[in-house]
Amino acid sequence: MKESAKARRQKRHYRRNKSQGKMNLVSLMDIFTILVFFLMVNSSSDVQVLNQNNTIKLPDSTAQQPPGDVLALTVTDRDILVNGRLVVKRDAFQTFDGQVEPALKQELDYQASRSSAPAPDAGRPITILADRELPYELLKKIMSTCVDAGYASISLAVNQRAEQGA
């Protein structure tokens, strides 16, 4: 005798609910593993590291304020770089007579135009990474060019050292 539609439907329903659903834990474990590594890497360091050339010996300081994520101007033995991009050779910069070097000012103006945020009243922030033996005349010329390009909030990168007890 032929089964009725209702009997077939009840049989299907019984078969479907009889078997227990199985959970695939492999992909869940992969997600948790990635999450654990992500949290370990991002929460373990509260120190910001600036990309620094090994030939540059930064001055030591007991400053407590951490550096911000701003434009970096690096002065090496041979070159002057803005965000790792060569702008001008250091020899050419030193031989320039004026206070505002045009190639560096042009690059700083370009970097300022790329930023969508309006310039703060104190001027755009910039961090200068330079050797502790950098001549003051060269540093003064670099800072004058930065100020002329609208980067008046200048920070000098330093190595943080522990403050000695009194």
Coordinates of C-alpha atoms in Angstrom, one line a residue:
M1 CA 0.0 0.0 0.0
K2 CA 1.1 3.5 -0.8
E3 CA 2.2 5.9 2.0
S4 CA 0.3 9.0 2.4
A5 CA 1.9 12.4 2.0
K6 CA 1.5 13.1 5.7
A7 CA 3.3 9.8 6.6
R8 CA 6.2 10.6 4.3
R9 CA 6.5 14.1 5.7
Q10 CA 6.5 12.8 9.3
K11 CA 9.2 10.2 8.4
R12 CA 11.4 12.8 6.8
H13 CA 10.9 15.1 9.8
Y14 CA 11.8 12.3 12.2
R15 CA 15.0 11.4 10.2
R16 CA 16.0 15.0 10.0
N17 CA 15.6 15.6 13.8
K18 CA 17.0 12.2 14.8
S19 CA 20.6 13.0 13.7
Q20 CA 22.5 15.4 15.9
G21 CA 24.3 18.3 14.2
K22 CA 28.0 18.2 14.2
M23 CA 30.1 21.3 14.8
N24 CA 33.2 21.9 12.7
L25 CA 35.7 23.1 15.3
V26 CA 38.7 23.4 12.9
S27 CA 37.8 26.7 11.4
L28 CA 36.7 28.0 14.8
M29 CA 40.1 27.1 16.3
D30 CA 41.8 28.9 13.3
I31 CA 39.9 32.1 14.0
F32 CA 40.7 32.0 17.7
T33 CA 44.4 31.3 17.0
I34 CA 44.6 34.3 14.7
L35 CA 42.7 36.4 17.3
V36 CA 45.1 35.4 20.1
F37 CA 48.2 36.2 18.0
F38 CA 46.7 39.6 16.9
L39 CA 45.9 40.5 20.5
M40 CA 49.3 39.4 21.8
V41 CA 51.2 41.5 19.1
N42 CA 49.1 44.6 19.4
S43 CA 48.6 44.9 23.1
S44 CA 52.1 43.9 24.3
S45 CA 53.9 46.9 23.0
D46 CA 53.1 50.4 24.1
V47 CA 56.4 51.8 22.7
Q48 CA 56.3 53.4 19.3
V49 CA 59.4 52.7 17.2
L50 CA 60.4 55.1 14.5
N51 CA 62.1 53.7 11.4
Q52 CA 65.6 54.7 11.9
N53 CA 68.8 54.2 10.0
N54 CA 71.5 52.3 11.9
T55 CA 74.1 55.0 11.1
I56 CA 72.1 57.7 13.0
K57 CA 72.9 58.0 16.7
L58 CA 70.0 59.7 18.3
P59 CA 70.5 61.8 21.4
D60 CA 69.4 60.4 24.8
S61 CA 66.6 62.0 26.7
T62 CA 64.4 61.4 29.7
A63 CA 61.3 62.7 27.9
Q64 CA 58.1 60.9 28.8
Q65 CA 55.9 61.9 25.9
P66 CA 55.7 59.2 23.2
P67 CA 56.1 60.2 19.6
G68 CA 53.0 60.7 17.4
D69 CA 52.4 59.2 14.0
V70 CA 53.6 62.1 12.0
L71 CA 55.7 62.9 8.9
A72 CA 59.3 61.9 9.5
L73 CA 62.3 63.8 8.1
T74 CA 65.5 61.8 8.3
V75 CA 69.0 63.3 8.0
T76 CA 71.7 60.7 7.2
D77 CA 75.4 61.1 6.5
R78 CA 74.7 61.6 2.8
D79 CA 71.0 62.3 2.2
I80 CA 67.9 64.1 3.5
L81 CA 64.8 61.9 3.3
V82 CA 61.1 62.6 3.9
N83 CA 59.1 59.5 4.9
G84 CA 62.0 57.3 3.5
R85 CA 62.0 59.1 0.1
L86 CA 65.2 60.8 -1.0
V87 CA 64.6 64.6 -1.4
V88 CA 68.1 66.2 -1.5
K89 CA 71.7 65.2 -1.0
R90 CA 73.1 66.5 2.3
D91 CA 76.1 68.1 0.5
A92 CA 73.9 70.1 -1.8
F93 CA 71.7 71.1 1.1
Q94 CA 74.7 72.4 3.1
T95 CA 76.1 74.4 0.2
F96 CA 72.8 76.1 -0.4
D97 CA 73.2 79.8 0.8
G98 CA 69.6 80.7 1.8
Q99 CA 67.6 79.6 4.9
V100 CA 64.8 77.8 2.9
E101 CA 66.0 75.0 0.6
P102 CA 63.5 74.8 -2.4
A103 CA 63.7 71.0 -3.0
L104 CA 62.9 70.2 0.6
K105 CA 60.2 72.9 0.7
Q106 CA 58.6 71.5 -2.4
E107 CA 58.5 68.0 -1.0
L108 CA 57.0 69.2 2.3
D109 CA 54.4 71.2 0.4
Y110 CA 53.5 68.1 -1.5
Q111 CA 53.2 66.0 1.7
A112 CA 51.0 68.8 3.1
S113 CA 48.7 68.7 0.1
R114 CA 48.3 65.0 0.4
S115 CA 46.8 65.4 3.9
S116 CA 43.1 65.8 4.0
A117 CA 43.0 67.3 7.5
P118 CA 43.3 71.1 7.8
A119 CA 46.6 72.4 9.3
P120 CA 46.4 73.1 13.0
D121 CA 47.0 76.6 14.4
A122 CA 50.4 75.6 15.7
G123 CA 51.4 74.2 12.3
R124 CA 51.6 70.7 11.0
P125 CA 53.6 68.2 13.1
I126 CA 56.9 66.8 11.8
T127 CA 59.6 64.6 13.5
I128 CA 63.2 65.1 12.6
L129 CA 65.5 62.0 13.0
A130 CA 69.1 63.2 12.9
D131 CA 72.4 62.2 14.3
R132 CA 73.4 63.8 17.6
E133 CA 76.5 65.2 15.9
L134 CA 74.5 67.1 13.3
P135 CA 75.8 70.6 13.0
Y136 CA 73.5 73.3 14.4
E137 CA 73.7 75.4 11.2
L138 CA 72.3 72.5 9.2
L139 CA 69.6 71.7 11.7
K140 CA 68.6 75.4 11.8
K141 CA 68.3 75.4 8.0
I142 CA 66.2 72.3 8.0
M143 CA 63.9 73.6 10.7
S144 CA 63.5 77.0 8.8
T145 CA 62.5 75.1 5.7
C146 CA 60.0 73.1 7.7
V147 CA 58.4 76.2 9.3
D148 CA 58.2 77.9 5.9
A149 CA 56.4 74.9 4.5
G150 CA 53.8 75.0 7.3
Y151 CA 55.4 72.3 9.6
A152 CA 55.9 74.5 12.7
S153 CA 55.2 71.8 15.3
I154 CA 58.7 70.2 15.1
S155 CA 59.8 67.3 17.3
L156 CA 63.3 65.9 17.5
A157 CA 63.5 62.1 17.8
V158 CA 65.5 60.9 20.8
N159 CA 66.4 57.6 22.5
Q160 CA 64.5 57.3 25.8
R161 CA 66.6 56.5 28.8
A162 CA 65.6 55.8 32.3
E163 CA 65.6 58.9 34.6
Q164 CA 68.3 58.6 37.3
G165 CA 67.1 58.7 40.8
A166 CA 67.6 61.8 42.9

